PDB file of C-alpha atoms and ligand atoms in Angstrom:
ATOM      1  CA  MET J   1     -92.269 183.548 -62.565  1.00 83.00           C
ATOM      2  CA  PRO J   2     -90.040 184.317 -59.452  1.00 90.00           C
ATOM      3  CA  GLU J   3     -90.445 187.630 -57.975  1.00 94.00           C
ATOM      4  CA  LEU J   4     -88.812 189.390 -55.078  1.00 96.00           C
ATOM      5  CA  PRO J   5     -90.184 187.123 -52.225  1.00 93.00           C
ATOM      6  CA  GLU J   6     -89.176 183.960 -54.234  1.00 92.00           C
ATOM      7  CA  VAL J   7     -85.823 185.349 -54.943  1.00 94.00           C
ATOM      8  CA  GLU J   8     -85.324 186.677 -51.380  1.00 94.00           C
ATOM      9  CA  THR J   9     -86.193 183.248 -50.285  1.00 92.00           C
ATOM     10  CA  VAL J  10     -83.560 181.619 -52.755  1.00 93.00           C
ATOM     11  CA  LYS J  11     -80.981 184.223 -51.381  1.00 94.00           C
ATOM     12  CA  ARG J  12     -81.540 182.975 -47.828  1.00 92.00           C
ATOM     13  CA  GLY J  13     -81.329 179.447 -48.966  1.00 90.00           C
ATOM     14  CA  ILE J  14     -77.907 180.096 -50.580  1.00 93.00           C
ATOM     15  CA  ALA J  15     -76.902 182.135 -47.705  1.00 94.00           C
ATOM     16  CA  LEU J  16     -77.520 179.291 -45.042  1.00 90.00           C
ATOM     17  CA  LEU J  17     -75.480 177.174 -47.347  1.00 90.00           C
ATOM     18  CA  ALA J  18     -72.674 179.103 -48.761  1.00 95.00           C
ATOM     19  CA  THR J  19     -71.785 182.099 -46.179  1.00 96.00           C
ATOM     20  CA  GLY J  20     -68.296 181.602 -45.266  1.00 97.00           C
ATOM     21  CA  LYS J  21     -67.712 178.654 -47.231  1.00 97.00           C
ATOM     22  CA  LYS J  22     -65.204 177.740 -49.842  1.00 98.00           C
ATOM     23  CA  ILE J  23     -66.407 176.984 -53.609  1.00 98.00           C
ATOM     24  CA  THR J  24     -64.716 173.730 -54.261  1.00 97.00           C
ATOM     25  CA  ASN J  25     -66.089 172.852 -57.463  1.00 96.00           C
ATOM     26  CA  ILE J  26     -68.570 174.130 -60.312  1.00 95.00           C
ATOM     27  CA  PHE J  27     -70.581 172.400 -62.931  1.00 95.00           C
ATOM     28  CA  VAL J  28     -71.740 174.160 -66.232  1.00 93.00           C
ATOM     29  CA  GLY J  29     -74.156 172.183 -67.953  1.00 89.00           C
ATOM     30  CA  ARG J  30     -74.311 174.392 -71.040  1.00 83.00           C
ATOM     31  CA  LYS J  31     -72.718 177.433 -72.161  1.00 83.00           C
ATOM     32  CA  ASP J  32     -75.592 179.872 -72.448  1.00 85.00           C
ATOM     33  CA  LEU J  33     -78.719 180.779 -70.586  1.00 85.00           C
ATOM     34  CA  ARG J  34     -80.500 183.951 -71.364  1.00 85.00           C
ATOM     35  CA  TRP J  35     -76.764 185.306 -72.134  1.00 87.00           C
ATOM     36  CA  PRO J  36     -73.654 183.102 -72.264  1.00 88.00           C
ATOM     37  CA  ILE J  37     -72.279 182.253 -68.870  1.00 90.00           C
ATOM     38  CA  PRO J  38     -68.624 183.715 -68.681  1.00 90.00           C
ATOM     39  CA  LYS J  39     -66.217 181.338 -70.303  1.00 87.00           C
ATOM     40  CA  TYR J  40     -63.788 181.126 -67.469  1.00 89.00           C
ATOM     41  CA  ILE J  41     -66.253 181.074 -64.577  1.00 93.00           C
ATOM     42  CA  GLY J  42     -65.008 178.116 -62.951  1.00 93.00           C
ATOM     43  CA  LYS J  43     -61.331 179.649 -62.574  1.00 95.00           C
ATOM     44  CA  ASP J  44     -62.760 182.314 -60.780  1.00 95.00           C
ATOM     45  CA  LEU J  45     -65.262 180.844 -58.774  1.00 97.00           C
ATOM     46  CA  LYS J  46     -63.113 177.688 -57.457  1.00 97.00           C
ATOM     47  CA  GLY J  47     -61.328 178.333 -54.401  1.00 98.00           C
ATOM     48  CA  ALA J  48     -63.084 181.596 -53.444  1.00 98.00           C
ATOM     49  CA  ILE J  49     -65.028 181.950 -50.195  1.00 98.00           C
ATOM     50  CA  CYS J  50     -68.654 183.306 -50.195  1.00 98.00           C
ATOM     51  CA  ARG J  51     -69.489 186.298 -48.322  1.00 98.00           C
ATOM     52  CA  PRO J  52     -73.188 187.108 -47.368  1.00 98.00           C
ATOM     53  CA  PRO J  53     -75.444 187.143 -50.294  1.00 97.00           C
ATOM     54  CA  LYS J  54     -77.607 190.238 -51.141  1.00 97.00           C
ATOM     55  CA  ARG J  55     -80.572 190.884 -53.148  1.00 97.00           C
ATOM     56  CA  ARG J  56     -81.336 193.851 -55.630  1.00 97.00           C
ATOM     57  CA  GLY J  57     -84.547 193.377 -57.236  1.00 97.00           C
ATOM     58  CA  LYS J  58     -84.928 189.944 -58.446  1.00 96.00           C
ATOM     59  CA  TYR J  59     -81.011 189.685 -58.842  1.00 96.00           C
ATOM     60  CA  ILE J  60     -78.930 187.677 -56.328  1.00 97.00           C
ATOM     61  CA  LEU J  61     -75.494 188.814 -55.805  1.00 97.00           C
ATOM     62  CA  ILE J  62     -72.856 186.678 -53.964  1.00 98.00           C
ATOM     63  CA  PRO J  63     -69.622 188.785 -53.069  1.00 98.00           C
ATOM     64  CA  LEU J  64     -66.578 186.615 -53.185  1.00 98.00           C
ATOM     65  CA  SER J  65     -63.446 186.834 -51.145  1.00 98.00           C
ATOM     66  CA  ASN J  66     -61.667 187.577 -54.698  1.00 97.00           C
ATOM     67  CA  LYS J  67     -63.467 190.704 -54.935  1.00 97.00           C
ATOM     68  CA  LYS J  68     -65.745 189.388 -57.795  1.00 97.00           C
ATOM     69  CA  ILE J  69     -69.322 189.117 -57.538  1.00 97.00           C
ATOM     70  CA  LEU J  70     -71.477 186.085 -58.636  1.00 97.00           C
ATOM     71  CA  LEU J  71     -74.652 187.470 -60.042  1.00 97.00           C
ATOM     72  CA  LEU J  72     -77.694 185.203 -60.545  1.00 96.00           C
ATOM     73  CA  HIS J  73     -81.051 185.681 -62.181  1.00 95.00           C
ATOM     74  CA  LEU J  74     -83.870 183.189 -62.008  1.00 93.00           C
ATOM     75  CA  GLY J  75     -85.498 184.128 -64.995  1.00 92.00           C
ATOM     76  CA  MET J  76     -89.087 182.727 -65.712  1.00 89.00           C
ATOM     77  CA  SER J  77     -88.608 179.171 -64.505  1.00 86.00           C
ATOM     78  CA  GLY J  78     -85.110 178.983 -62.647  1.00 90.00           C
ATOM     79  CA  SER J  79     -84.897 177.469 -59.095  1.00 89.00           C
ATOM     80  CA  PHE J  80     -82.334 176.094 -57.086  1.00 91.00           C
ATOM     81  CA  ARG J  81     -82.037 172.923 -55.093  1.00 90.00           C
ATOM     82  CA  ILE J  82     -79.569 171.843 -52.343  1.00 87.00           C
ATOM     83  CA  THR J  83     -77.967 168.362 -52.148  1.00 86.00           C
ATOM     84  CA  SER J  84     -75.485 166.936 -49.763  1.00 85.00           C
ATOM     85  CA  ASN J  85     -73.482 164.981 -52.450  1.00 84.00           C
ATOM     86  CA  ARG J  86     -72.593 165.192 -56.114  1.00 88.00           C
ATOM     87  CA  PRO J  87     -76.089 165.387 -57.820  1.00 89.00           C
ATOM     88  CA  ASN J  88     -77.484 163.187 -60.569  1.00 90.00           C
ATOM     89  CA  PHE J  89     -77.441 166.072 -62.769  1.00 93.00           C
ATOM     90  CA  GLN J  90     -80.633 166.390 -64.906  1.00 90.00           C
ATOM     91  CA  LYS J  91     -81.571 167.717 -68.398  1.00 90.00           C
ATOM     92  CA  HIS J  92     -82.522 171.285 -67.261  1.00 91.00           C
ATOM     93  CA  ASP J  93     -79.450 171.574 -64.506  1.00 93.00           C
ATOM     94  CA  HIS J  94     -77.327 174.227 -66.273  1.00 94.00           C
ATOM     95  CA  PHE J  95     -75.179 175.260 -63.508  1.00 95.00           C
ATOM     96  CA  ALA J  96     -73.853 174.119 -60.000  1.00 95.00           C
ATOM     97  CA  MET J  97     -71.536 174.984 -57.325  1.00 96.00           C
ATOM     98  CA  GLU J  98     -70.193 172.589 -54.751  1.00 97.00           C
ATOM     99  CA  PHE J  99     -68.945 173.909 -51.375  1.00 96.00           C
ATOM    100  CA  GLU J 100     -66.794 172.594 -48.666  1.00 93.00           C
ATOM    101  CA  GLU J 101     -68.447 169.587 -46.882  1.00 89.00           C
ATOM    102  CA  ASN J 102     -69.834 168.542 -50.419  1.00 90.00           C
ATOM    103  CA  ASP J 103     -72.944 170.603 -50.638  1.00 91.00           C
ATOM    104  CA  TRP J 104     -74.004 171.606 -53.797  1.00 93.00           C
ATOM    105  CA  ALA J 105     -76.532 174.278 -54.886  1.00 94.00           C
ATOM    106  CA  VAL J 106     -77.849 173.346 -58.252  1.00 94.00           C
ATOM    107  CA  PHE J 107     -79.587 175.505 -60.854  1.00 94.00           C
ATOM    108  CA  CYS J 108     -82.137 174.253 -62.724  1.00 91.00           C
ATOM    109  CA  ASP J 109     -83.823 176.059 -65.547  1.00 91.00           C
ATOM    110  CA  PRO J 110     -86.090 174.520 -68.140  1.00 88.00           C
ATOM    111  CA  ARG J 111     -86.914 177.797 -70.111  1.00 89.00           C
ATOM    112  CA  ARG J 112     -83.229 179.122 -69.907  1.00 87.00           C
ATOM    113  CA  PHE J 113     -84.454 182.870 -69.130  1.00 89.00           C
ATOM    114  CA  GLY J 114     -82.188 182.721 -66.189  1.00 92.00           C
ATOM    115  CA  TYR J 115     -78.999 184.611 -66.098  1.00 92.00           C
ATOM    116  CA  ILE J 116     -75.330 183.996 -64.407  1.00 94.00           C
ATOM    117  CA  ASP J 117     -72.653 186.531 -64.715  1.00 94.00           C
ATOM    118  CA  LEU J 118     -69.485 187.229 -62.686  1.00 95.00           C
ATOM    119  CA  LEU J 119     -68.677 190.920 -62.063  1.00 95.00           C
ATOM    120  CA  ASN J 120     -65.778 192.953 -60.480  1.00 95.00           C
ATOM    121  CA  GLU J 121     -66.794 194.449 -57.331  1.00 94.00           C
ATOM    122  CA  GLU J 122     -66.129 197.977 -58.464  1.00 94.00           C
ATOM    123  CA  HIS J 123     -68.236 197.420 -61.611  1.00 92.00           C
ATOM    124  CA  ALA J 124     -71.325 196.029 -59.691  1.00 90.00           C
ATOM    125  CA  LYS J 125     -73.014 199.744 -59.480  1.00 87.00           C
ATOM    126  CA  SER J 126     -72.446 200.421 -63.119  1.00 93.00           C
ATOM    127  CA  HIS J 127     -73.575 196.928 -64.499  1.00 93.00           C
ATOM    128  CA  ARG J 128     -75.991 197.239 -67.390  1.00 91.00           C
ATOM    129  CA  PHE J 129     -78.990 195.578 -65.516  1.00 92.00           C
ATOM    130  CA  LEU J 130     -78.247 196.825 -61.830  1.00 96.00           C
ATOM    131  CA  LYS J 131     -77.731 200.273 -62.542  1.00 96.00           C
ATOM    132  CA  GLU J 132     -81.201 200.511 -64.229  1.00 95.00           C
ATOM    133  CA  LEU J 133     -82.952 199.374 -61.236  1.00 97.00           C
ATOM    134  CA  GLY J 134     -85.620 201.568 -59.204  1.00 97.00           C
ATOM    135  CA  VAL J 135     -86.031 201.476 -55.603  1.00 98.00           C
ATOM    136  CA  GLU J 136     -86.172 198.607 -53.313  1.00 98.00           C
ATOM    137  CA  PRO J 137     -89.955 198.242 -52.357  1.00 98.00           C
ATOM    138  CA  LEU J 138     -89.024 197.379 -48.767  1.00 98.00           C
ATOM    139  CA  SER J 139     -86.667 200.100 -48.116  1.00 98.00           C
ATOM    140  CA  SER J 140     -87.694 203.222 -46.433  1.00 98.00           C
ATOM    141  CA  ASP J 141     -87.064 204.860 -49.934  1.00 98.00           C
ATOM    142  CA  PHE J 142     -90.221 203.599 -51.184  1.00 98.00           C
ATOM    143  CA  THR J 143     -92.911 206.092 -49.773  1.00 98.00           C
ATOM    144  CA  PRO J 144     -96.053 207.374 -50.948  1.00 98.00           C
ATOM    145  CA  ASP J 145     -94.241 210.558 -52.230  1.00 98.00           C
ATOM    146  CA  TYR J 146     -91.849 208.469 -54.187  1.00 98.00           C
ATOM    147  CA  LEU J 147     -94.587 206.419 -55.928  1.00 98.00           C
ATOM    148  CA  ALA J 148     -96.778 209.614 -56.649  1.00 98.00           C
ATOM    149  CA  ALA J 149     -93.665 211.204 -58.326  1.00 98.00           C
ATOM    150  CA  GLN J 150     -93.324 208.253 -60.416  1.00 98.00           C
ATOM    151  CA  THR J 151     -96.966 208.176 -61.571  1.00 98.00           C
ATOM    152  CA  ALA J 152     -97.339 211.795 -61.888  1.00 98.00           C
ATOM    153  CA  GLY J 153     -98.479 213.004 -65.377  1.00 98.00           C
ATOM    154  CA  LYS J 154     -98.308 209.371 -66.748  1.00 98.00           C
ATOM    155  CA  ASN J 155    -101.359 207.989 -68.815  1.00 97.00           C
ATOM    156  CA  CYS J 156    -100.421 204.401 -68.757  1.00 97.00           C
ATOM    157  CA  SER J 157    -102.131 202.120 -66.280  1.00 98.00           C
ATOM    158  CA  ILE J 158    -100.912 201.808 -62.534  1.00 98.00           C
ATOM    159  CA  LYS J 159    -100.260 198.166 -63.241  1.00 98.00           C
ATOM    160  CA  ALA J 160     -97.735 199.095 -65.905  1.00 97.00           C
ATOM    161  CA  ILE J 161     -95.772 201.565 -63.274  1.00 98.00           C
ATOM    162  CA  LEU J 162     -95.657 198.473 -60.672  1.00 98.00           C
ATOM    163  CA  LEU J 163     -93.889 196.389 -63.272  1.00 97.00           C
ATOM    164  CA  ASP J 164     -91.448 198.695 -64.408  1.00 97.00           C
ATOM    165  CA  GLN J 165     -88.287 197.589 -62.792  1.00 97.00           C
ATOM    166  CA  THR J 166     -86.816 201.065 -63.214  1.00 97.00           C
ATOM    167  CA  LYS J 167     -89.179 202.419 -60.696  1.00 98.00           C
ATOM    168  CA  ILE J 168     -89.663 199.872 -58.285  1.00 98.00           C
ATOM    169  CA  ALA J 169     -87.432 196.623 -58.236  1.00 98.00           C
ATOM    170  CA  GLY J 170     -88.564 193.227 -57.891  1.00 97.00           C
ATOM    171  CA  ILE J 171     -92.271 193.541 -58.403  1.00 97.00           C
ATOM    172  CA  GLY J 172     -94.046 191.058 -61.067  1.00 94.00           C
ATOM    173  CA  ASN J 173     -97.366 189.996 -62.068  1.00 93.00           C
ATOM    174  CA  ILE J 174     -98.484 188.081 -59.091  1.00 94.00           C
ATOM    175  CA  TYR J 175     -97.599 190.616 -56.166  1.00 95.00           C
ATOM    176  CA  ALA J 176     -98.685 193.718 -58.599  1.00 97.00           C
ATOM    177  CA  SER J 177    -102.075 192.078 -58.882  1.00 96.00           C
ATOM    178  CA  GLU J 178    -102.281 191.148 -55.291  1.00 96.00           C
ATOM    179  CA  ALA J 179    -101.204 194.671 -53.725  1.00 97.00           C
ATOM    180  CA  LEU J 180    -103.766 196.497 -56.258  1.00 98.00           C
ATOM    181  CA  PHE J 181    -106.423 194.195 -54.716  1.00 98.00           C
ATOM    182  CA  LYS J 182    -105.495 194.778 -51.246  1.00 98.00           C
ATOM    183  CA  ALA J 183    -105.330 198.731 -51.986  1.00 98.00           C
ATOM    184  CA  ARG J 184    -108.764 198.425 -53.799  1.00 98.00           C
ATOM    185  CA  ILE J 185    -107.447 199.958 -56.800  1.00 98.00           C
ATOM    186  CA  SER J 186    -108.075 198.813 -60.216  1.00 98.00           C
ATOM    187  CA  PRO J 187    -104.997 197.643 -62.138  1.00 98.00           C
ATOM    188  CA  LYS J 188    -106.464 199.725 -65.173  1.00 97.00           C
ATOM    189  CA  ARG J 189    -106.502 203.162 -63.144  1.00 98.00           C
ATOM    190  CA  GLN J 190    -104.586 205.632 -65.079  1.00 98.00           C
ATOM    191  CA  ALA J 191    -101.175 206.123 -63.221  1.00 98.00           C
ATOM    192  CA  LYS J 192    -101.648 209.964 -62.705  1.00 98.00           C
ATOM    193  CA  THR J 193    -104.391 209.402 -60.557  1.00 98.00           C
ATOM    194  CA  ILE J 194    -102.275 207.662 -57.888  1.00 98.00           C
ATOM    195  CA  LYS J 195    -101.357 210.270 -55.161  1.00 97.00           C
ATOM    196  CA  GLY J 196    -102.196 211.289 -51.847  1.00 98.00           C
ATOM    197  CA  LYS J 197    -104.156 208.621 -49.884  1.00 98.00           C
ATOM    198  CA  ARG J 198    -104.223 206.065 -52.866  1.00 98.00           C
ATOM    199  CA  ALA J 199    -100.634 206.370 -53.194  1.00 98.00           C
ATOM    200  CA  GLU J 200    -100.489 205.771 -49.244  1.00 98.00           C
ATOM    201  CA  ARG J 201    -102.651 202.785 -49.651  1.00 98.00           C
ATOM    202  CA  LEU J 202    -100.779 201.150 -52.558  1.00 98.00           C
ATOM    203  CA  VAL J 203     -97.533 201.587 -50.862  1.00 98.00           C
ATOM    204  CA  ASN J 204     -98.519 200.041 -47.640  1.00 98.00           C
ATOM    205  CA  SER J 205    -100.202 197.186 -49.394  1.00 98.00           C
ATOM    206  CA  ILE J 206     -97.186 196.384 -51.593  1.00 98.00           C
ATOM    207  CA  LYS J 207     -94.864 196.293 -48.641  1.00 98.00           C
ATOM    208  CA  SER J 208     -97.448 194.222 -46.357  1.00 97.00           C
ATOM    209  CA  ILE J 209     -98.045 191.692 -49.430  1.00 96.00           C
ATOM    210  CA  LEU J 210     -94.127 191.255 -50.077  1.00 96.00           C
ATOM    211  CA  LEU J 211     -93.365 190.946 -46.315  1.00 96.00           C
ATOM    212  CA  ARG J 212     -96.086 188.150 -45.787  1.00 94.00           C
ATOM    213  CA  ALA J 213     -94.860 186.202 -49.100  1.00 93.00           C
ATOM    214  CA  ILE J 214     -91.302 186.363 -47.741  1.00 92.00           C
ATOM    215  CA  GLU J 215     -92.662 185.115 -44.420  1.00 90.00           C
ATOM    216  CA  ALA J 216     -94.152 182.348 -46.286  1.00 88.00           C
ATOM    217  CA  GLY J 217     -91.068 181.687 -48.006  1.00 87.00           C
ATOM    218  CA  GLY J 218     -88.924 181.623 -44.737  1.00 79.00           C
ATOM    219  CA  THR J 219     -91.324 178.714 -43.587  1.00 78.00           C
ATOM    220  CA  SER J 220     -90.875 176.788 -46.668  1.00 76.00           C
ATOM    221  CA  LEU J 221     -86.915 177.307 -46.093  1.00 76.00           C
ATOM    222  CA  ARG J 222     -87.143 175.467 -42.721  1.00 70.00           C
ATOM    223  CA  ASN J 223     -88.978 172.455 -44.512  1.00 64.00           C
ATOM    224  CA  HIS J 224     -86.955 172.501 -47.748  1.00 58.00           C
ATOM    225  CA  VAL J 225     -83.279 173.189 -47.256  1.00 56.00           C
ATOM    226  CA  GLN J 226     -82.228 169.644 -46.860  1.00 51.00           C
ATOM    227  CA  PRO J 227     -81.018 167.170 -49.408  1.00 48.00           C
ATOM    228  CA  GLY J 228     -83.023 167.525 -52.766  1.00 57.00           C
ATOM    229  CA  GLY J 229     -85.099 170.463 -51.425  1.00 67.00           C
ATOM    230  CA  GLU J 230     -86.034 172.767 -54.194  1.00 75.00           C
ATOM    231  CA  ILE J 231     -86.145 176.459 -52.865  1.00 79.00           C
ATOM    232  CA  GLY J 232     -87.714 179.648 -53.717  1.00 73.00           C
ATOM    233  CA  TYR J 233     -91.298 178.049 -54.761  1.00 74.00           C
ATOM    234  CA  PHE J 234     -93.901 177.997 -51.973  1.00 74.00           C
ATOM    235  CA  VAL J 235     -97.462 177.954 -51.375  1.00 73.00           C
ATOM    236  CA  GLN J 236     -98.947 181.141 -50.580  1.00 78.00           C
ATOM    237  CA  SER J 237    -102.218 182.371 -49.903  1.00 83.00           C
ATOM    238  CA  LEU J 238    -103.151 184.533 -53.062  1.00 91.00           C
ATOM    239  CA  GLN J 239    -106.419 186.487 -52.752  1.00 95.00           C
ATOM    240  CA  VAL J 240    -106.889 187.398 -56.284  1.00 95.00           C
ATOM    241  CA  TYR J 241    -104.103 186.106 -58.685  1.00 94.00           C
ATOM    242  CA  SER J 242    -105.041 183.066 -60.915  1.00 93.00           C
ATOM    243  CA  ARG J 243    -108.623 182.963 -59.363  1.00 95.00           C
ATOM    244  CA  SER J 244    -110.548 184.240 -62.323  1.00 96.00           C
ATOM    245  CA  GLY J 245    -114.255 183.049 -62.278  1.00 97.00           C
ATOM    246  CA  GLU J 246    -114.004 182.244 -58.390  1.00 97.00           C
ATOM    247  CA  PRO J 247    -115.830 184.655 -56.078  1.00 97.00           C
ATOM    248  CA  CYS J 248    -113.933 187.561 -54.805  1.00 97.00           C
ATOM    249  CA  LEU J 249    -112.998 186.971 -51.204  1.00 96.00           C
ATOM    250  CA  LYS J 250    -114.057 190.388 -50.020  1.00 97.00           C
ATOM    251  CA  CYS J 251    -117.379 191.085 -51.781  1.00 97.00           C
ATOM    252  CA  GLY J 252    -118.250 187.604 -53.697  1.00 97.00           C
ATOM    253  CA  ALA J 253    -118.416 189.150 -57.011  1.00 98.00           C
ATOM    254  CA  VAL J 254    -116.759 187.065 -60.014  1.00 98.00           C
ATOM    255  CA  VAL J 255    -112.892 187.794 -60.138  1.00 98.00           C
ATOM    256  CA  LYS J 256    -112.228 188.909 -63.849  1.00 97.00           C
ATOM    257  CA  GLN J 257    -109.061 188.354 -65.893  1.00 97.00           C
ATOM    258  CA  ILE J 258    -107.829 190.615 -68.264  1.00 96.00           C
ATOM    259  CA  LYS J 259    -104.561 191.532 -70.455  1.00 95.00           C
ATOM    260  CA  GLN J 260    -102.532 194.271 -69.955  1.00 93.00           C
ATOM    261  CA  SER J 261     -99.711 194.891 -72.388  1.00 88.00           C
ATOM    262  CA  GLY J 262     -99.727 190.949 -72.970  1.00 90.00           C
ATOM    263  CA  ARG J 263     -99.771 190.344 -69.083  1.00 92.00           C
ATOM    264  CA  THR J 264    -102.464 188.852 -67.353  1.00 93.00           C
ATOM    265  CA  THR J 265    -104.130 190.709 -64.678  1.00 96.00           C
ATOM    266  CA  PHE J 266    -106.686 189.391 -61.915  1.00 97.00           C
ATOM    267  CA  HIS J 267    -109.133 191.768 -60.367  1.00 98.00           C
ATOM    268  CA  CYS J 268    -112.408 192.391 -58.766  1.00 98.00           C
ATOM    269  CA  GLY J 269    -114.429 194.952 -60.783  1.00 96.00           C
ATOM    270  CA  LEU J 270    -116.455 195.755 -57.643  1.00 97.00           C
ATOM    271  CA  CYS J 271    -113.593 196.111 -54.842  1.00 97.00           C
ATOM    272  CA  GLN J 272    -111.007 197.831 -57.096  1.00 98.00           C
ATOM    273  CA  ARG J 273    -111.764 201.102 -58.670  1.00 96.00           C
TER     274      ARG J 273
HETATM  275 ZN1   ZN D 301    -114.705 192.025 -54.455  1.00 56.45          ZN
END
């Protein structure tokens, strides 16, 4: 499932293709993904010029010259690929845009948890999903004090706090597991005990894990923004995620897999306390 670094990579890929370009054509393969695609989206998109895309949490926002904003969410399995001519649309290609010079960005989403919407610029801040998002973890607002304020008095696990998009936007299962491993904090630790040095360690770990992944995404972009290239999924060096039964890379103990509120967590019982 795409998280902040994957979404950031897709955003950068779309930026390279679309910024300053006019949308000349669109393709809607089906009317609904997670929610319906706005009925007259083609009318608003065609002829509009794309401003530099932005990212908020796991959402991509493409501001347009007509004061609308195209909002994209990749859901569980969404990806974009770039083609330099009209694509041969495949079964799971649900949405696509053509830009000047015949470049296409094609949205493929087999599980259809993705989301496409068109907003008026002035409504972006009050949009039902955007308004609920917590801080950007890579912004200067995400500090140890902020994290400690979110965890104070909370009896849930620290992992649940990290996944809560209303507190920190963009972190999912993979990067929560990785950041907790780097910070040597157990995913099961009660949230309220995360303060002081622990909060500092966790905030620093989150930032460095995300930055490293974005860097890996950037590298993949150089290789993949070319005809047929799917963007946003890249090989990364995960330390603990999906390594259950394998030796911990720090201490050699066996990496464990547990379920927390239905989500799989990977951790080392020795390194993480
Ligand atoms: Zn270990």
